[in-house]
Tab-separated table of N, CA and C in Angstrom:
chain	number	residue	atom	x	y	z
A	1	MET	N	0.842	-1.177	0.000
A	1	MET	CA	0.000	0.000	0.000
A	1	MET	C	0.885	1.237	0.000
A	2	SER	N	0.534	2.190	-0.829
A	2	SER	CA	1.255	3.451	-0.868
A	2	SER	C	0.458	4.516	-0.135
A	3	GLU	N	1.145	5.256	0.710
A	3	GLU	CA	0.475	6.333	1.444
A	3	GLU	C	0.628	7.670	0.740
A	4	ASN	N	1.159	7.676	-0.457
A	4	ASN	CA	1.325	8.899	-1.220
A	4	ASN	C	0.557	8.813	-2.516
A	5	LEU	N	0.007	9.935	-2.931
A	5	LEU	CA	-0.696	10.009	-4.202
A	5	LEU	C	0.128	10.806	-5.194
A	6	PHE	N	0.078	10.391	-6.429
A	6	PHE	CA	0.607	11.225	-7.506
A	6	PHE	C	-0.592	11.892	-8.143
A	7	ILE	N	-0.673	13.195	-8.005
A	7	ILE	CA	-1.795	13.947	-8.545
A	7	ILE	C	-1.268	14.849	-9.650
A	8	PRO	N	-1.587	14.542	-10.905
A	8	PRO	CA	-1.087	15.379	-11.997
A	8	PRO	C	-1.729	16.764	-11.962
A	9	ILE	N	-0.985	17.737	-12.381
A	9	ILE	CA	-1.523	19.091	-12.479
A	9	ILE	C	-1.695	19.436	-13.951
A	10	ASN	N	-2.553	20.383	-14.212
A	10	ASN	CA	-2.816	20.844	-15.582
A	10	ASN	C	-3.309	19.732	-16.498
A	11	GLU	N	-4.063	18.823	-15.947
A	11	GLU	CA	-4.660	17.730	-16.716
A	11	GLU	C	-6.167	17.912	-16.721
A	12	THR	N	-6.840	17.238	-17.641
A	12	THR	CA	-8.293	17.264	-17.632
A	12	THR	C	-8.799	16.462	-16.444
A	13	LYS	N	-10.047	16.687	-16.093
A	13	LYS	CA	-10.634	15.946	-14.983
A	13	LYS	C	-10.608	14.440	-15.264
A	14	GLU	N	-10.886	14.052	-16.514
A	14	GLU	CA	-10.857	12.631	-16.875
A	14	GLU	C	-9.464	12.049	-16.673
A	15	GLU	N	-8.438	12.800	-17.062
A	15	GLU	CA	-7.063	12.317	-16.903
A	15	GLU	C	-6.701	12.188	-15.424
A	16	ILE	N	-7.165	13.133	-14.628
A	16	ILE	CA	-6.900	13.050	-13.193
A	16	ILE	C	-7.561	11.803	-12.616
A	17	TYR	N	-8.820	11.558	-12.966
A	17	TYR	CA	-9.496	10.357	-12.472
A	17	TYR	C	-8.821	9.085	-12.971
A	18	ASN	N	-8.432	9.061	-14.242
A	18	ASN	CA	-7.780	7.865	-14.781
A	18	ASN	C	-6.446	7.605	-14.097
A	19	ASN	N	-5.818	8.652	-13.603
A	19	ASN	CA	-4.596	8.496	-12.833
A	19	ASN	C	-4.910	8.066	-11.400
A	20	LEU	N	-6.007	8.583	-10.852
A	20	LEU	CA	-6.375	8.303	-9.471
A	20	LEU	C	-6.927	6.892	-9.268
A	21	LEU	N	-7.712	6.390	-10.220
A	21	LEU	CA	-8.370	5.083	-10.049
A	21	LEU	C	-7.402	3.956	-9.686
A	22	PRO	N	-6.300	3.759	-10.420
A	22	PRO	CA	-5.403	2.674	-10.022
A	22	PRO	C	-4.722	2.930	-8.679
A	23	GLN	N	-4.552	4.195	-8.325
A	23	GLN	CA	-3.955	4.505	-7.023
A	23	GLN	C	-4.923	4.162	-5.883
A	24	VAL	N	-6.207	4.442	-6.083
A	24	VAL	CA	-7.205	4.068	-5.080
A	24	VAL	C	-7.279	2.550	-4.977
A	25	ALA	N	-7.252	1.872	-6.120
A	25	ALA	CA	-7.281	0.403	-6.100
A	25	ALA	C	-6.090	-0.146	-5.320
A	26	ALA	N	-4.917	0.413	-5.549
A	26	ALA	CA	-3.719	-0.037	-4.831
A	26	ALA	C	-3.810	0.305	-3.347
A	27	LEU	N	-4.388	1.443	-3.040
A	27	LEU	CA	-4.524	1.891	-1.658
A	27	LEU	C	-5.363	0.921	-0.833
A	28	ILE	N	-6.451	0.416	-1.419
A	28	ILE	CA	-7.335	-0.473	-0.668
A	28	ILE	C	-6.990	-1.953	-0.841
A	29	GLU	N	-6.107	-2.252	-1.775
A	29	GLU	CA	-5.784	-3.651	-2.074
A	29	GLU	C	-5.238	-4.405	-0.865
A	30	GLY	N	-4.326	-3.802	-0.145
A	30	GLY	CA	-3.666	-4.516	0.939
A	30	GLY	C	-4.342	-4.391	2.284
A	31	GLU	N	-5.484	-3.724	2.336
A	31	GLU	CA	-6.163	-3.505	3.615
A	31	GLU	C	-7.579	-4.057	3.544
A	32	ASN	N	-7.941	-4.892	4.496
A	32	ASN	CA	-9.273	-5.489	4.510
A	32	ASN	C	-10.247	-4.824	5.469
A	33	ASP	N	-9.799	-3.828	6.212
A	33	ASP	CA	-10.707	-3.155	7.130
A	33	ASP	C	-11.536	-2.128	6.364
A	34	PHE	N	-12.833	-2.276	6.447
A	34	PHE	CA	-13.782	-1.433	5.722
A	34	PHE	C	-13.619	0.040	6.068
A	35	ILE	N	-13.604	0.370	7.346
A	35	ILE	CA	-13.534	1.758	7.791
A	35	ILE	C	-12.195	2.381	7.399
A	36	ALA	N	-11.122	1.656	7.568
A	36	ALA	CA	-9.803	2.178	7.180
A	36	ALA	C	-9.771	2.519	5.696
A	37	ASN	N	-10.341	1.661	4.877
A	37	ASN	CA	-10.359	1.927	3.437
A	37	ASN	C	-11.224	3.127	3.099
A	38	LEU	N	-12.386	3.244	3.715
A	38	LEU	CA	-13.232	4.405	3.445
A	38	LEU	C	-12.533	5.692	3.876
A	39	ALA	N	-11.824	5.648	4.990
A	39	ALA	CA	-11.085	6.815	5.459
A	39	ALA	C	-10.033	7.231	4.436
A	40	ASN	N	-9.282	6.276	3.918
A	40	ASN	CA	-8.257	6.611	2.932
A	40	ASN	C	-8.846	7.051	1.600
A	41	VAL	N	-9.951	6.462	1.190
A	41	VAL	CA	-10.587	6.898	-0.061
A	41	VAL	C	-11.090	8.333	0.083
A	42	SER	N	-11.707	8.657	1.205
A	42	SER	CA	-12.179	10.036	1.383
A	42	SER	C	-10.999	11.002	1.409
A	43	ALA	N	-9.909	10.618	2.040
A	43	ALA	CA	-8.715	11.475	2.063
A	43	ALA	C	-8.126	11.646	0.661
A	44	ALA	N	-8.076	10.561	-0.101
A	44	ALA	CA	-7.527	10.638	-1.464
A	44	ALA	C	-8.356	11.570	-2.339
A	45	LEU	N	-9.670	11.462	-2.259
A	45	LEU	CA	-10.536	12.333	-3.048
A	45	LEU	C	-10.415	13.786	-2.605
A	46	HIS	N	-10.375	14.002	-1.305
A	46	HIS	CA	-10.261	15.367	-0.778
A	46	HIS	C	-8.927	15.988	-1.179
A	47	GLU	N	-7.859	15.218	-1.054
A	47	GLU	CA	-6.532	15.710	-1.415
A	47	GLU	C	-6.422	15.999	-2.912
A	48	THR	N	-7.053	15.181	-3.715
A	48	THR	CA	-6.966	15.348	-5.166
A	48	THR	C	-7.775	16.536	-5.661
A	49	PHE	N	-9.014	16.658	-5.189
A	49	PHE	CA	-9.921	17.658	-5.765
A	49	PHE	C	-10.185	18.874	-4.865
A	50	HIS	N	-9.772	18.805	-3.617
A	50	HIS	CA	-9.943	19.940	-2.688
A	50	HIS	C	-11.401	20.376	-2.562
A	51	TRP	N	-12.319	19.399	-2.593
A	51	TRP	CA	-13.723	19.715	-2.405
A	51	TRP	C	-13.957	20.139	-0.967
A	52	LEU	N	-15.073	20.793	-0.721
A	52	LEU	CA	-15.422	21.273	0.607
A	52	LEU	C	-15.550	20.110	1.595
A	53	TRP	N	-16.210	19.036	1.179
A	53	TRP	CA	-16.460	17.910	2.062
A	53	TRP	C	-16.525	16.639	1.237
A	54	VAL	N	-15.887	15.600	1.721
A	54	VAL	CA	-15.889	14.278	1.085
A	54	VAL	C	-16.070	13.247	2.189
A	55	GLY	N	-17.080	12.414	2.055
A	55	GLY	CA	-17.232	11.403	3.088
A	55	GLY	C	-18.280	10.360	2.776
A	56	PHE	N	-18.419	9.486	3.715
A	56	PHE	CA	-19.317	8.349	3.574
A	56	PHE	C	-20.355	8.361	4.689
A	57	TYR	N	-21.543	7.940	4.326
A	57	TYR	CA	-22.602	7.636	5.281
A	57	TYR	C	-22.931	6.166	5.098
A	58	LEU	N	-23.068	5.447	6.200
A	58	LEU	CA	-23.319	4.013	6.172
A	58	LEU	C	-24.688	3.718	6.760
A	59	ILE	N	-25.380	2.781	6.160
A	59	ILE	CA	-26.710	2.419	6.646
A	59	ILE	C	-26.570	1.580	7.911
A	60	LYS	N	-27.192	2.079	8.976
A	60	LYS	CA	-27.230	1.375	10.262
A	60	LYS	C	-28.604	1.628	10.864
A	61	ASN	N	-29.295	0.550	11.202
A	61	ASN	CA	-30.617	0.668	11.832
A	61	ASN	C	-31.549	1.586	11.054
A	62	ASP	N	-31.633	1.385	9.771
A	62	ASP	CA	-32.570	2.093	8.901
A	62	ASP	C	-32.340	3.603	8.806
A	63	GLU	N	-31.101	4.026	8.973
A	63	GLU	CA	-30.752	5.417	8.708
A	63	GLU	C	-29.295	5.470	8.267
A	64	LEU	N	-28.936	6.575	7.638
A	64	LEU	CA	-27.550	6.782	7.248
A	64	LEU	C	-26.820	7.415	8.430
A	65	VAL	N	-25.696	6.808	8.789
A	65	VAL	CA	-24.901	7.287	9.914
A	65	VAL	C	-23.536	7.716	9.374
A	66	LEU	N	-23.069	8.847	9.851
A	66	LEU	CA	-21.799	9.402	9.419
A	66	LEU	C	-20.667	8.399	9.555
A	67	GLY	N	-19.899	8.269	8.485
A	67	GLY	CA	-18.718	7.417	8.478
A	67	GLY	C	-17.479	8.262	8.261
A	68	PRO	N	-16.414	7.667	7.762
A	68	PRO	CA	-15.173	8.406	7.534
A	68	PRO	C	-15.386	9.568	6.560
A	69	PHE	N	-14.731	10.696	6.867
A	69	PHE	CA	-14.884	11.867	6.007
A	69	PHE	C	-13.697	12.797	6.148
A	70	GLN	N	-13.624	13.751	5.237
A	70	GLN	CA	-12.663	14.842	5.261
A	70	GLN	C	-13.442	16.132	5.093
A	71	GLY	N	-13.275	17.056	6.014
A	71	GLY	CA	-13.974	18.325	5.947
A	71	GLY	C	-14.462	18.740	7.314
A	72	SER	N	-15.361	19.698	7.324
A	72	SER	CA	-15.874	20.220	8.586
A	72	SER	C	-16.883	19.261	9.217
A	73	ILE	N	-17.253	19.554	10.445
A	73	ILE	CA	-18.240	18.753	11.175
A	73	ILE	C	-19.478	18.565	10.299
A	74	ALA	N	-20.056	17.371	10.366
A	74	ALA	CA	-21.148	17.021	9.457
A	74	ALA	C	-22.370	16.529	10.220
A	75	CYS	N	-23.452	16.427	9.499
A	75	CYS	CA	-24.667	15.813	10.050
A	75	CYS	C	-24.336	14.373	10.417
A	76	THR	N	-24.810	13.939	11.563
A	76	THR	CA	-24.476	12.601	12.053
A	76	THR	C	-25.409	11.525	11.507
A	77	ARG	N	-26.711	11.845	11.400
A	77	ARG	CA	-27.696	10.859	10.955
A	77	ARG	C	-28.637	11.488	9.938
A	78	ILE	N	-28.948	10.707	8.905
A	78	ILE	CA	-29.852	11.166	7.852
A	78	ILE	C	-30.878	10.072	7.599
A	79	GLY	N	-32.129	10.441	7.578
A	79	GLY	CA	-33.207	9.479	7.381
A	79	GLY	C	-33.376	9.059	5.925
A	80	TYR	N	-34.010	7.931	5.755
A	80	TYR	CA	-34.332	7.383	4.435
A	80	TYR	C	-35.177	8.391	3.667
A	81	GLY	N	-34.738	8.763	2.479
A	81	GLY	CA	-35.480	9.698	1.646
A	81	GLY	C	-35.300	11.154	2.032
A	82	LYS	N	-34.463	11.433	3.020
A	82	LYS	CA	-34.249	12.807	3.491
A	82	LYS	C	-32.972	13.385	2.888
A	83	GLY	N	-33.047	14.629	2.450
A	83	GLY	CA	-31.873	15.284	1.887
A	83	GLY	C	-31.365	14.555	0.659
A	84	ALA	N	-30.224	14.982	0.172
A	84	ALA	CA	-29.640	14.358	-1.024
A	84	ALA	C	-29.194	12.926	-0.750
A	85	CYS	N	-28.560	12.703	0.395
A	85	CYS	CA	-28.060	11.356	0.706
A	85	CYS	C	-29.195	10.360	0.880
A	86	GLY	N	-30.203	10.742	1.644
A	86	GLY	CA	-31.343	9.859	1.849
A	86	GLY	C	-32.134	9.623	0.578
A	87	THR	N	-32.177	10.629	-0.305
A	87	THR	CA	-32.871	10.470	-1.586
A	87	THR	C	-32.114	9.529	-2.511
A	88	ALA	N	-30.795	9.649	-2.564
A	88	ALA	CA	-29.994	8.730	-3.384
A	88	ALA	C	-30.167	7.300	-2.892
A	89	TRP	N	-30.245	7.129	-1.580
A	89	TRP	CA	-30.486	5.809	-0.991
A	89	TRP	C	-31.856	5.302	-1.424
A	90	LYS	N	-32.868	6.118	-1.284
A	90	LYS	CA	-34.233	5.710	-1.627
A	90	LYS	C	-34.381	5.390	-3.106
A	91	GLU	N	-33.800	6.241	-3.954
A	91	GLU	CA	-33.932	6.071	-5.405
A	91	GLU	C	-32.903	5.109	-5.986
A	92	LYS	N	-31.943	4.687	-5.172
A	92	LYS	CA	-30.900	3.747	-5.593
A	92	LYS	C	-30.163	4.228	-6.828
A	93	LYS	N	-29.847	5.541	-6.825
A	93	LYS	CA	-29.107	6.095	-7.961
A	93	LYS	C	-28.293	7.301	-7.509
A	94	SER	N	-27.301	7.615	-8.310
A	94	SER	CA	-26.456	8.771	-8.048
A	94	SER	C	-27.221	10.053	-8.327
A	95	LEU	N	-26.876	11.078	-7.569
A	95	LEU	CA	-27.479	12.396	-7.753
A	95	LEU	C	-26.387	13.430	-7.961
A	96	LEU	N	-26.597	14.282	-8.941
A	96	LEU	CA	-25.758	15.452	-9.166
A	96	LEU	C	-26.647	16.666	-8.949
A	97	ILE	N	-26.349	17.424	-7.925
A	97	ILE	CA	-27.158	18.597	-7.586
A	97	ILE	C	-26.298	19.828	-7.811
A	98	LEU	N	-26.591	20.556	-8.878
A	98	LEU	CA	-25.771	21.702	-9.249
A	98	LEU	C	-26.017	22.920	-8.370
A	99	ASN	N	-27.213	22.991	-7.764
A	99	ASN	CA	-27.524	24.088	-6.851
A	99	ASN	C	-28.364	23.517	-5.713
A	100	VAL	N	-27.752	23.368	-4.548
A	100	VAL	CA	-28.446	22.722	-3.439
A	100	VAL	C	-29.666	23.521	-2.975
A	101	LYS	N	-29.690	24.813	-3.256
A	101	LYS	CA	-30.844	25.631	-2.870
A	101	LYS	C	-32.098	25.243	-3.640
A	102	ASN	N	-31.909	24.609	-4.806
A	102	ASN	CA	-33.036	24.179	-5.627
A	102	ASN	C	-33.446	22.731	-5.371
A	103	PHE	N	-32.780	22.060	-4.424
A	103	PHE	CA	-33.101	20.666	-4.132
A	103	PHE	C	-34.079	20.618	-2.961
A	104	PRO	N	-35.295	20.131	-3.198
A	104	PRO	CA	-36.300	20.085	-2.119
A	104	PRO	C	-35.809	19.232	-0.946
A	105	GLY	N	-35.880	19.777	0.228
A	105	GLY	CA	-35.498	19.038	1.423
A	105	GLY	C	-34.002	18.953	1.662
A	106	HIS	N	-33.219	19.773	0.968
A	106	HIS	CA	-31.765	19.733	1.172
A	106	HIS	C	-31.433	19.954	2.637
A	107	ILE	N	-30.506	19.158	3.140
A	107	ILE	CA	-30.042	19.287	4.517
A	107	ILE	C	-28.726	20.055	4.473
A	108	ALA	N	-28.712	21.233	5.031
A	108	ALA	CA	-27.527	22.093	4.993
A	108	ALA	C	-26.627	21.807	6.188
A	109	CYS	N	-25.780	20.798	6.055
A	109	CYS	CA	-24.823	20.513	7.124
A	109	CYS	C	-23.752	21.600	7.170
A	110	ASN	N	-23.427	22.150	5.997
A	110	ASN	CA	-22.452	23.235	5.914
A	110	ASN	C	-23.026	24.320	5.014
A	111	GLN	N	-23.164	25.502	5.534
A	111	GLN	CA	-23.770	26.608	4.785
A	111	GLN	C	-22.952	27.022	3.564
A	112	LEU	N	-21.688	26.615	3.496
A	112	LEU	CA	-20.849	26.961	2.346
A	112	LEU	C	-21.112	26.075	1.131
A	113	SER	N	-21.774	24.948	1.337
A	113	SER	CA	-22.036	24.019	0.240
A	113	SER	C	-23.027	24.615	-0.752
A	114	VAL	N	-22.656	24.577	-2.044
A	114	VAL	CA	-23.551	25.065	-3.098
A	114	VAL	C	-23.919	23.967	-4.095
A	115	ALA	N	-23.133	22.887	-4.137
A	115	ALA	CA	-23.387	21.787	-5.066
A	115	ALA	C	-23.011	20.477	-4.372
A	116	GLU	N	-23.608	19.386	-4.861
A	116	GLU	CA	-23.412	18.106	-4.175
A	116	GLU	C	-23.551	16.942	-5.155
A	117	ILE	N	-22.783	15.908	-4.892
A	117	ILE	CA	-22.926	14.626	-5.584
A	117	ILE	C	-23.076	13.561	-4.515
A	118	VAL	N	-24.012	12.649	-4.723
A	118	VAL	CA	-24.164	11.491	-3.840
A	118	VAL	C	-24.181	10.251	-4.721
A	119	VAL	N	-23.332	9.285	-4.365
A	119	VAL	CA	-23.228	8.040	-5.122
A	119	VAL	C	-23.482	6.879	-4.169
A	120	PRO	N	-24.498	6.049	-4.455
A	120	PRO	CA	-24.752	4.886	-3.598
A	120	PRO	C	-23.615	3.866	-3.690
A	121	ILE	N	-23.412	3.167	-2.595
A	121	ILE	CA	-22.464	2.050	-2.567
A	121	ILE	C	-23.283	0.788	-2.345
A	122	PHE	N	-23.083	-0.166	-3.224
A	122	PHE	CA	-23.844	-1.415	-3.197
A	122	PHE	C	-22.966	-2.546	-2.688
A	123	ASP	N	-23.576	-3.526	-2.056
A	123	ASP	CA	-22.846	-4.730	-1.707
A	123	ASP	C	-22.913	-5.697	-2.888
A	124	ALA	N	-22.359	-6.879	-2.712
A	124	ALA	CA	-22.310	-7.863	-3.799
A	124	ALA	C	-23.693	-8.299	-4.250
A	125	ASN	N	-24.710	-8.148	-3.391
A	125	ASN	CA	-26.085	-8.525	-3.725
A	125	ASN	C	-26.916	-7.350	-4.218
A	126	GLN	N	-26.253	-6.240	-4.531
A	126	GLN	CA	-26.902	-5.023	-5.028
A	126	GLN	C	-27.809	-4.344	-4.008
A	127	ASN	N	-27.512	-4.552	-2.721
A	127	ASN	CA	-28.174	-3.815	-1.656
A	127	ASN	C	-27.328	-2.595	-1.328
A	128	ILE	N	-27.967	-1.456	-1.143
A	128	ILE	CA	-27.213	-0.261	-0.776
A	128	ILE	C	-26.776	-0.384	0.673
A	129	ILE	N	-25.478	-0.134	0.901
A	129	ILE	CA	-24.945	-0.203	2.256
A	129	ILE	C	-24.480	1.166	2.754
A	130	GLY	N	-24.479	2.136	1.860
A	130	GLY	CA	-24.058	3.477	2.228
A	130	GLY	C	-23.980	4.355	0.999
A	131	VAL	N	-23.500	5.569	1.211
A	131	VAL	CA	-23.331	6.506	0.099
A	131	VAL	C	-22.024	7.261	0.261
A	132	LEU	N	-21.471	7.646	-0.868
A	132	LEU	CA	-20.363	8.593	-0.931
A	132	LEU	C	-20.980	9.956	-1.177
A	133	ASP	N	-20.633	10.930	-0.361
A	133	ASP	CA	-21.199	12.270	-0.448
A	133	ASP	C	-20.079	13.273	-0.702
A	134	ILE	N	-20.263	14.107	-1.702
A	134	ILE	CA	-19.296	15.148	-2.059
A	134	ILE	C	-20.022	16.480	-2.012
A	135	ASP	N	-19.466	17.446	-1.296
A	135	ASP	CA	-20.009	18.805	-1.276
A	135	ASP	C	-18.958	19.758	-1.833
A	136	SER	N	-19.417	20.696	-2.642
A	136	SER	CA	-18.535	21.714	-3.204
A	136	SER	C	-19.018	23.096	-2.792
A	137	ASP	N	-18.071	23.976	-2.603
A	137	ASP	CA	-18.406	25.363	-2.321
A	137	ASP	C	-18.241	26.238	-3.557
A	138	LYS	N	-18.105	25.586	-4.722
A	138	LYS	CA	-17.932	26.309	-5.982
A	138	LYS	C	-19.019	25.892	-6.966
A	139	HIS	N	-19.619	26.856	-7.610
A	139	HIS	CA	-20.578	26.569	-8.675
A	139	HIS	C	-19.825	26.019	-9.883
A	140	ASP	N	-20.444	25.120	-10.604
A	140	ASP	CA	-19.894	24.554	-11.841
A	140	ASP	C	-18.628	23.727	-11.645
A	141	GLU	N	-18.366	23.298	-10.419
A	141	GLU	CA	-17.198	22.448	-10.184
A	141	GLU	C	-17.535	20.970	-10.384
A	142	LEU	N	-18.719	20.562	-9.959
A	142	LEU	CA	-19.126	19.166	-10.048
A	142	LEU	C	-19.875	18.924	-11.354
A	143	THR	N	-19.557	17.806	-12.009
A	143	THR	CA	-20.139	17.503	-13.316
A	143	THR	C	-20.493	16.025	-13.414
A	144	ASP	N	-21.079	15.665	-14.542
A	144	ASP	CA	-21.368	14.264	-14.835
A	144	ASP	C	-20.091	13.428	-14.899
A	145	VAL	N	-18.980	14.038	-15.245
A	145	VAL	CA	-17.691	13.329	-15.250
A	145	VAL	C	-17.389	12.828	-13.836
A	146	ASP	N	-17.613	13.689	-12.848
A	146	ASP	CA	-17.392	13.279	-11.459
A	146	ASP	C	-18.321	12.131	-11.078
A	147	VAL	N	-19.580	12.240	-11.443
A	147	VAL	CA	-20.545	11.189	-11.118
A	147	VAL	C	-20.069	9.852	-11.699
A	148	PHE	N	-19.632	9.864	-12.941
A	148	PHE	CA	-19.178	8.644	-13.609
A	148	PHE	C	-17.985	8.019	-12.880
A	149	TYR	N	-16.962	8.825	-12.624
A	149	TYR	CA	-15.748	8.282	-12.015
A	149	TYR	C	-15.909	7.985	-10.521
A	150	LEU	N	-16.716	8.757	-9.829
A	150	LEU	CA	-16.984	8.427	-8.431
A	150	LEU	C	-17.743	7.108	-8.343
A	151	GLY	N	-18.588	6.835	-9.344
A	151	GLY	CA	-19.238	5.524	-9.430
A	151	GLY	C	-18.227	4.409	-9.587
A	152	LYS	N	-17.188	4.651	-10.378
A	152	LYS	CA	-16.128	3.656	-10.546
A	152	LYS	C	-15.366	3.433	-9.238
A	153	ILE	N	-15.144	4.510	-8.502
A	153	ILE	CA	-14.464	4.372	-7.217
A	153	ILE	C	-15.338	3.585	-6.241
A	154	CYS	N	-16.625	3.860	-6.222
A	154	CYS	CA	-17.531	3.090	-5.362
A	154	CYS	C	-17.573	1.627	-5.783
A	155	GLN	N	-17.444	1.362	-7.069
A	155	GLN	CA	-17.400	-0.027	-7.539
A	155	GLN	C	-16.132	-0.722	-7.055
A	156	LEU	N	-15.013	-0.002	-7.017
A	156	LEU	CA	-13.786	-0.575	-6.455
A	156	LEU	C	-14.002	-0.980	-5.001
A	157	ILE	N	-14.693	-0.121	-4.271
A	157	ILE	CA	-14.987	-0.418	-2.867
A	157	ILE	C	-15.859	-1.664	-2.768
A	158	THR	N	-16.900	-1.730	-3.591
A	158	THR	CA	-17.777	-2.897	-3.602
A	158	THR	C	-16.994	-4.165	-3.923
A	159	ASN	N	-16.169	-4.099	-4.949
A	159	ASN	CA	-15.399	-5.272	-5.364
A	159	ASN	C	-14.458	-5.749	-4.267
A	160	LYS	N	-13.800	-4.825	-3.617
A	160	LYS	CA	-12.803	-5.182	-2.607
A	160	LYS	C	-13.421	-5.588	-1.283
A	161	LEU	N	-14.476	-4.901	-0.902
A	161	LEU	CA	-14.944	-5.017	0.472
A	161	LEU	C	-16.289	-5.702	0.639
A	162	SER	N	-16.725	-6.457	-0.356
A	162	SER	CA	-18.056	-7.041	-0.281
A	162	SER	C	-18.250	-7.905	0.959
A	163	ASN	N	-17.204	-8.455	1.507
A	163	ASN	CA	-17.329	-9.274	2.718
A	163	ASN	C	-17.337	-8.444	3.997
A	164	PHE	N	-17.095	-7.137	3.872
A	164	PHE	CA	-16.935	-6.324	5.065
A	164	PHE	C	-18.009	-5.248	5.185
A	165	PHE	N	-19.070	-5.325	4.351
A	165	PHE	CA	-20.057	-4.266	4.333
A	165	PHE	C	-20.958	-4.233	5.544
A	166	HIS	N	-21.090	-5.291	6.255
A	166	HIS	CA	-21.983	-5.306	7.414
A	166	HIS	C	-21.168	-4.984	8.662
A	167	VAL	N	-20.940	-3.683	8.854
A	167	VAL	CA	-20.100	-3.213	9.955
A	167	VAL	C	-20.943	-2.895	11.173
């Protein structure tokens, strides 16, 4: 496992992700602890893209509970169908929210957040076990490119950790 990332500068977002994906795979390859891997994935994403907030919420007792993250203090629990994270869980799909003020029921954990991406994480049986949540404080920073590649990162997590999802 490497504790250092090579983050290219002056590259397209796709090139940055294509460089990051094998590094994330290598990062989680040698570690079987679910929480440790989520912590390092959130750190890698935060370090690479400098988003306002990057983290995971895990389903526990029929609600999303805060997991490993990078950023300011966050909401601890989110109900099914509530806010962006709960809606992505309910709808079983990724959400790209370009303006959180226009999202009905948005939960403002951080007033600086203006855009958000939520990507569900599935176990080997296609049950959602949590979500990856990204908050940005910049308009037009998050795109469909991010949704696509963050989905690939969540798939790496699913592939590696399918035996460890019930934490």
